[in-house]
XYZ file of C-alpha atoms in Angstrom:
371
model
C -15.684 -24.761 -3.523
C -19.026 -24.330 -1.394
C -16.759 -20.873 0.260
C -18.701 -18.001 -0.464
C -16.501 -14.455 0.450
C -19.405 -11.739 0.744
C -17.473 -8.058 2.160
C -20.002 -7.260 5.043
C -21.432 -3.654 4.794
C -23.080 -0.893 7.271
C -26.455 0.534 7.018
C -26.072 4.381 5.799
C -29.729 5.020 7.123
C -27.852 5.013 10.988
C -24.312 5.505 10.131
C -24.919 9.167 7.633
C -28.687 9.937 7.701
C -29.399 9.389 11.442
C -25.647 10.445 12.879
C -25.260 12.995 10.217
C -28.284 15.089 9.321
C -26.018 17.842 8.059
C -24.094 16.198 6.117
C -27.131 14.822 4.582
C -28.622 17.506 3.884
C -25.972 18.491 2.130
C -26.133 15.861 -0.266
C -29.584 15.671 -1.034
C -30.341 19.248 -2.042
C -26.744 18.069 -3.934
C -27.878 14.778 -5.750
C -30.947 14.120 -4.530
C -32.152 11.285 -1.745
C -32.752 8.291 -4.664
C -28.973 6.947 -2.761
C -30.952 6.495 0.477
C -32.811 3.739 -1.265
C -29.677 3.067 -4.065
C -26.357 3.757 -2.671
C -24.401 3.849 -5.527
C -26.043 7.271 -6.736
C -23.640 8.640 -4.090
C -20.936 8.521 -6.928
C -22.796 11.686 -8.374
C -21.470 13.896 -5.566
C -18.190 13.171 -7.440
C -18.618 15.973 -9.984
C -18.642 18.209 -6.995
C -15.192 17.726 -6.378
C -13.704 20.642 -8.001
C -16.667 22.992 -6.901
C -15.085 25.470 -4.552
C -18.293 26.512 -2.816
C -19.471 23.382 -2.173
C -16.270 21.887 -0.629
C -16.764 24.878 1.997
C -20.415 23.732 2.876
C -19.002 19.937 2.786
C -16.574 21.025 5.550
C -18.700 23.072 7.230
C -20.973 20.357 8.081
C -17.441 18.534 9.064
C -17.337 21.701 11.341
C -20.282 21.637 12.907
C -20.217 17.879 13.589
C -16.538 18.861 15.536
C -18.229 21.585 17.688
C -20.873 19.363 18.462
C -18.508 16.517 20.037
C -16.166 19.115 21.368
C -19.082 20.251 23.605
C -19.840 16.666 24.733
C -16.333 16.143 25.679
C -15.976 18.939 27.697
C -19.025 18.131 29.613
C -17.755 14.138 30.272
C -14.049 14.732 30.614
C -13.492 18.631 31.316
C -10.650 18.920 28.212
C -11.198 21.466 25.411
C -11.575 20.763 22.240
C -10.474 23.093 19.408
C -12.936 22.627 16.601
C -10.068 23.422 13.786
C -7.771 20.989 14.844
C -7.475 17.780 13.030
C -9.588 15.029 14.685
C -7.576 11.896 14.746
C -10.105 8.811 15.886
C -9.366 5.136 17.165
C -12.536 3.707 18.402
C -12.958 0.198 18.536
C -12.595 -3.020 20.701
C -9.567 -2.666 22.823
C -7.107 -5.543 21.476
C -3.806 -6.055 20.822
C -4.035 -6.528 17.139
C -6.199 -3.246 16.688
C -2.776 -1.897 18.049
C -4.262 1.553 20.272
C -0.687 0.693 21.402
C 1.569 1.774 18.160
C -1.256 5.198 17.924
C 0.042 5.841 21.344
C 3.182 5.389 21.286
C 3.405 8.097 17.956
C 1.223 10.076 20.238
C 3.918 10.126 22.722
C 6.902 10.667 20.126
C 4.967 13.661 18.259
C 4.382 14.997 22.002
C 8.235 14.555 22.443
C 9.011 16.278 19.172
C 6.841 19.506 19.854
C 8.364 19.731 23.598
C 11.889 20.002 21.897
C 11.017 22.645 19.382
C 7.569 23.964 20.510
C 8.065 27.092 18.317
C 7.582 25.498 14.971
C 4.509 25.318 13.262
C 2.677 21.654 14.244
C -0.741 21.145 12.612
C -3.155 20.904 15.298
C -4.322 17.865 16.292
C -6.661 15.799 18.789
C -5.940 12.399 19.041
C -9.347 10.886 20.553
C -9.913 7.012 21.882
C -12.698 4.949 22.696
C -13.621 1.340 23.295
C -13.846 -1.430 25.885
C -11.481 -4.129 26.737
C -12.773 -7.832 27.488
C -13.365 -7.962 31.609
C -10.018 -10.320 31.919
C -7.760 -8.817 28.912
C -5.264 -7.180 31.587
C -3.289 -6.025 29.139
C -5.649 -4.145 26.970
C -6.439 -2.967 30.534
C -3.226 -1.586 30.962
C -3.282 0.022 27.146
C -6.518 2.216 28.065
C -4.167 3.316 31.474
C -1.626 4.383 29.008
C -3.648 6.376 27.021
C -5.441 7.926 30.010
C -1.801 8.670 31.709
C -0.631 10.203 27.945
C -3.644 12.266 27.961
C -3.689 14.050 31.931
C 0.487 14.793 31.165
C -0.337 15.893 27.705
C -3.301 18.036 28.394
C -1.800 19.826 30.944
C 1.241 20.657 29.441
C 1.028 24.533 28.856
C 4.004 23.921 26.091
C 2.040 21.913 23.808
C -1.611 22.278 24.825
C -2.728 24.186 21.652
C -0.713 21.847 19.466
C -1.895 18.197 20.727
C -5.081 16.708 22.725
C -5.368 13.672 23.992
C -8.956 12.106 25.001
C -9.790 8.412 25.833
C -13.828 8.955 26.072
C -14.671 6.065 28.622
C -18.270 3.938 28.170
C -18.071 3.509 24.694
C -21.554 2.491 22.647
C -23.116 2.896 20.000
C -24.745 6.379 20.861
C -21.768 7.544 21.566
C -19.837 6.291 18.206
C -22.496 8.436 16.521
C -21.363 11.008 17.995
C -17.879 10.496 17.361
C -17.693 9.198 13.673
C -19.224 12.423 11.974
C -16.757 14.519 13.368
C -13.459 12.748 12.949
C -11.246 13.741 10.417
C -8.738 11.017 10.805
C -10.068 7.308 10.611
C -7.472 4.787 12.385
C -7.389 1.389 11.235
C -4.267 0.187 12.089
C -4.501 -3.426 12.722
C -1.286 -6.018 12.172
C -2.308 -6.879 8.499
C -3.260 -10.562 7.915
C -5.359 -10.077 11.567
C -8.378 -8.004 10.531
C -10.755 -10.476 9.232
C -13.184 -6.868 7.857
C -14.095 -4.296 10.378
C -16.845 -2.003 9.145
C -15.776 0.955 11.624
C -13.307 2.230 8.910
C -16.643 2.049 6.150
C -18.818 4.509 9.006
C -15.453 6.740 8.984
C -15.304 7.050 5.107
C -18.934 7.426 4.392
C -18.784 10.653 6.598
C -16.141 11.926 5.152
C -12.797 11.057 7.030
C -9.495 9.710 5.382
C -8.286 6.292 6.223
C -4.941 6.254 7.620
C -4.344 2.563 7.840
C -2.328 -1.341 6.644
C -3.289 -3.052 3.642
C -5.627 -5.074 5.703
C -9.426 -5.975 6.065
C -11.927 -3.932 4.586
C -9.265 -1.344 3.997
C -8.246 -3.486 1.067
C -11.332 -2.721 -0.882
C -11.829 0.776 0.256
C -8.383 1.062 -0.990
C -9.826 -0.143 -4.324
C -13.145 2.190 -4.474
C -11.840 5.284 -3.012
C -8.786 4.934 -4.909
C -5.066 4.678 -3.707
C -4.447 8.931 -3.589
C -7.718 9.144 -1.366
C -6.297 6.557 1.728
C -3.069 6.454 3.632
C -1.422 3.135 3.696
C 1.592 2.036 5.505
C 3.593 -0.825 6.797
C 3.839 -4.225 6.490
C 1.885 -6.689 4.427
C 0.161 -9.759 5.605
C 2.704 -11.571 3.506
C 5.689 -9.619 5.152
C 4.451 -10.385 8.763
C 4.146 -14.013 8.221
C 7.224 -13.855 7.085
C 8.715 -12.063 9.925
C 7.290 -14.650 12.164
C 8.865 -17.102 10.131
C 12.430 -15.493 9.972
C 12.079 -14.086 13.442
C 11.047 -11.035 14.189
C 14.072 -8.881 15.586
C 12.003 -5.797 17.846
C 15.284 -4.441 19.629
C 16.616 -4.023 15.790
C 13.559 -2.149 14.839
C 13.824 0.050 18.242
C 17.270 0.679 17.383
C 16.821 2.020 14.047
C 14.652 4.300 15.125
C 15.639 7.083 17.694
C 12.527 8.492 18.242
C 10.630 4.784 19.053
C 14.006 4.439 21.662
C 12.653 7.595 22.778
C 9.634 7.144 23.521
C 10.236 3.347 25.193
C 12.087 4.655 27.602
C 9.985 7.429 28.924
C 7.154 4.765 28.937
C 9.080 1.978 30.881
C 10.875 4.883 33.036
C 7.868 6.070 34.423
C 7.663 9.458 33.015
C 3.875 8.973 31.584
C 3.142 6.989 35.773
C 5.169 8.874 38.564
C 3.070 7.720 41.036
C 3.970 4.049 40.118
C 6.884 3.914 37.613
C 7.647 0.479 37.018
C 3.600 0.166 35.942
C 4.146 -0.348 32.008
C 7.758 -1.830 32.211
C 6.685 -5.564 31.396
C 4.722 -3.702 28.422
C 7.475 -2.153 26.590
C 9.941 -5.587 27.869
C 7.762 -7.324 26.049
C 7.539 -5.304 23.236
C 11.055 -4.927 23.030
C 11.942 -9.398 23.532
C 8.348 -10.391 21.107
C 6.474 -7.803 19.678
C 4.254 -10.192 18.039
C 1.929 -7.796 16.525
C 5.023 -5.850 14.862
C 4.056 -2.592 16.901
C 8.174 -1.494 16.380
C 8.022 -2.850 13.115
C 5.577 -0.702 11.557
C 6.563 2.523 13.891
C 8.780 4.551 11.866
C 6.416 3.600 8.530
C 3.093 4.529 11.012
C 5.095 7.868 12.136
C 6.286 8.897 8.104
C 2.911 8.477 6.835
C 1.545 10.839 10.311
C 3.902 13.382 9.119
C 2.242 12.982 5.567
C -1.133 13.176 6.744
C -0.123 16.696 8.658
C 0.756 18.041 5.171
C -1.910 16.984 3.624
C -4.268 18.665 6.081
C -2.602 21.831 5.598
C -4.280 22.045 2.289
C -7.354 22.563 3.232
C -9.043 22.191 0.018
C -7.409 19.194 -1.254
C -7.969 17.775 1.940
C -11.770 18.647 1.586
C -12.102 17.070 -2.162
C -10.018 14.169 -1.136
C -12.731 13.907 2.187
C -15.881 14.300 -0.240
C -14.729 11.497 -2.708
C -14.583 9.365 0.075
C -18.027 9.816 1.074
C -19.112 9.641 -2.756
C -17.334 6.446 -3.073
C -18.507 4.219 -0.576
C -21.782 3.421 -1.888
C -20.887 -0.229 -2.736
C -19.851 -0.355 1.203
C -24.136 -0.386 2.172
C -25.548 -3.667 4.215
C -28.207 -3.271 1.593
C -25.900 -4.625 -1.427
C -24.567 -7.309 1.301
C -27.739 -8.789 2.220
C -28.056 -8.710 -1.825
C -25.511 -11.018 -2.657
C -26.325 -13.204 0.349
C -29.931 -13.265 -1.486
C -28.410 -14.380 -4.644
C -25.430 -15.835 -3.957
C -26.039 -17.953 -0.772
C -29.893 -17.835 0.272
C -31.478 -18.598 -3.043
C -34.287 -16.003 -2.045
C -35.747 -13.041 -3.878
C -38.352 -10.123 -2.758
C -41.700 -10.836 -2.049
C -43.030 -9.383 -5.162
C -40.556 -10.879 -7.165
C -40.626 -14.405 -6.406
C -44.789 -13.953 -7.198
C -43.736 -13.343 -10.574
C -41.687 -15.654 -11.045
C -43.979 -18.636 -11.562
C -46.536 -16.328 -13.641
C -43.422 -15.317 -15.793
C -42.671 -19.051 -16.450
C -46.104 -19.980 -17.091
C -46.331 -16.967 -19.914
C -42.766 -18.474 -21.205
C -44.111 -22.125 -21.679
C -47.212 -20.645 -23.363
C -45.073 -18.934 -25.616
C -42.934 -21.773 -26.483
């Protein structure tokens, strides 16, 4: 009973006002700057929603942001960057669990489906990674390879190179995440539910206007709850569900099965096609995936690629997609460090501001004269 749950919380004066000067500007010749110092007044940006005018200037600054990290990627990594595309970001520690592996993998499958029928019309889309791998994690090693592999075939593929980007943007820090997060369309947070104990990535995302594509998992749970249910993209398997997969037994070469384009993809990994000059280099990785899988990579697949293909529609609409992107940045007030070093105040500390614990014995004094 002395267990004290307190949702951590990131401090909007770095993560909008210093990352994102035109966004802010935006909002305060919108609401005001009394949020910078009270978060919650974001909510007012709410009744700009329906305003027409001032979705464009919301995703203009979206715009602007996009050009601005398109330009720094062509100067690290030499790959072009179209602005209008959607940007589709996974930065974050390289683990397992964080699963870069399942974003990949649909990376590879959409790639797949756009070679076979390269005439139709695919939304746009940049998928862009970042974020460093512990110096002995040899497999989280061999997940950036992947990506980087994925990304030179991809890139240079004159079939689809107007349709899909790939970019793993190597020495990831915070400098750079500030660069990143205002421009990204797309927040990933795909983590094997019941393993992310909060993550506060997927707050920076939302506060800056990006949808959540994600599990029911960590702090997604309560941005679920504030942004509401219409305004995030949820998918696959409950903490409950995976723990009981474990349990049960966890059958990956079912999963793989069931799913034609995951088969697909599997075997141009473990074949080589992604590593000619070494092709057996990720056939342990998709062995293993196929014999364990314990962070249910093929058994969220096919729900991770439905909701993809839902998040392509959805970005078609360009203004829905805009109010749906401004009530996520008008909703995350009650996301700020400043109301999480609150309740630690209150609820675990026992302290109070200066000023306010000088009053406090004055204030008792005056009530015992009274009484």
């Amino acid at each position: 009973d002395r267990i004290t749950h307190i949702t951590n919380g990131v401090t909007f004066r770095r993560w909008l006002m210093q990352c994102n000067p035109s966004l802010t500007g935006l909002i305060n010749e919108a609401i005001g700057d009394r949020w910078v110092g009270d978060s919650t007044h974001l909510k007012e940006l709410e009744k700009f929603a329906g305003d027409a005018a001032f979705l464009e200037r919301f995703m203009q600054a979206k715009r602007a942001n996009k050009e601005r990290l398109a330009a720094a990627v062509a100067r690290r990594l030499g790959v072009t960057l179209d602005p209008s595309a959607m940007f589709d970001v996974q930065i974050k520690r390289m683990h397992e669990y964080k699963r870069q592996l399942l974003n990949i993998l649909e990376a590879i499958a959409h790639y797949q489906a756009i070679k076979a029928a390269p005439h139709e019309d695919w939304v746009p889309r940049v998928k862009i990674f970042a974020g460093k791998a512990a110096a002995s994690y040899h497999r989280a090693k061999l997940i950036i390879k992947l990506i980087n592999d994925v990304a030179r075939m991809v890139n240079n593929d004159p079939v689809v190179r107007d349709k899909l980007r790939v970019a793993f943007l190597p020495n990831y820090n915070v400098s750079l995440a500030e660069l990143i997060i205002p421009a990204a369309d797309l927040s990933e947070q795909i983590s094997t539910a019941g393993m992310e104990a909060s993550g506060t990535g997927n707050m920076k995302f939302a506060l800056n206007g990006a949808l959540t594509i994600g599990t029911y998992d960590g702090a997604n749970i309560e941005i679920h709850d504030n942004v509401g249910p219409e305004n995030i993209m949820i998918f696959g398997l409950s903490a409950a569900e995976v723990v009981q997969r474990r349990r049960d037994g966890n059958n990956p070469k079912a999963n793989i099965a069931a799913c034609p384009e995951l088969e697909a993809t599997l075997q141009a990994v473990r074949n080589g096609v992604f590593s000619p000059d070494e092709a057996g280099r990720y056939a342990q990785l998709v062995d293993d995936l196929s014999h364990s899988d314990y962070f249910m990579v093929t058994a969220d697949f096919a729900a991770y690629e439905a909701k993809q293909r839902e998040v392509d529609a959805a970005y078609r609409n360009t203004g829905d997609w805009a109010r749906r992107a401004l009530l996520n940045s008008a909703r995350m007030g009650w996301f700020s460090a400043d109301r999480a070093i609150r309740e630690y105040a209150s609820e675990i500390w026992g302290a109070a501001p200066e000023a306010q614990a000088a009053e406090a014995p004055a204030e008792e004094a005056r009530q015992e004269a009274t009484a």
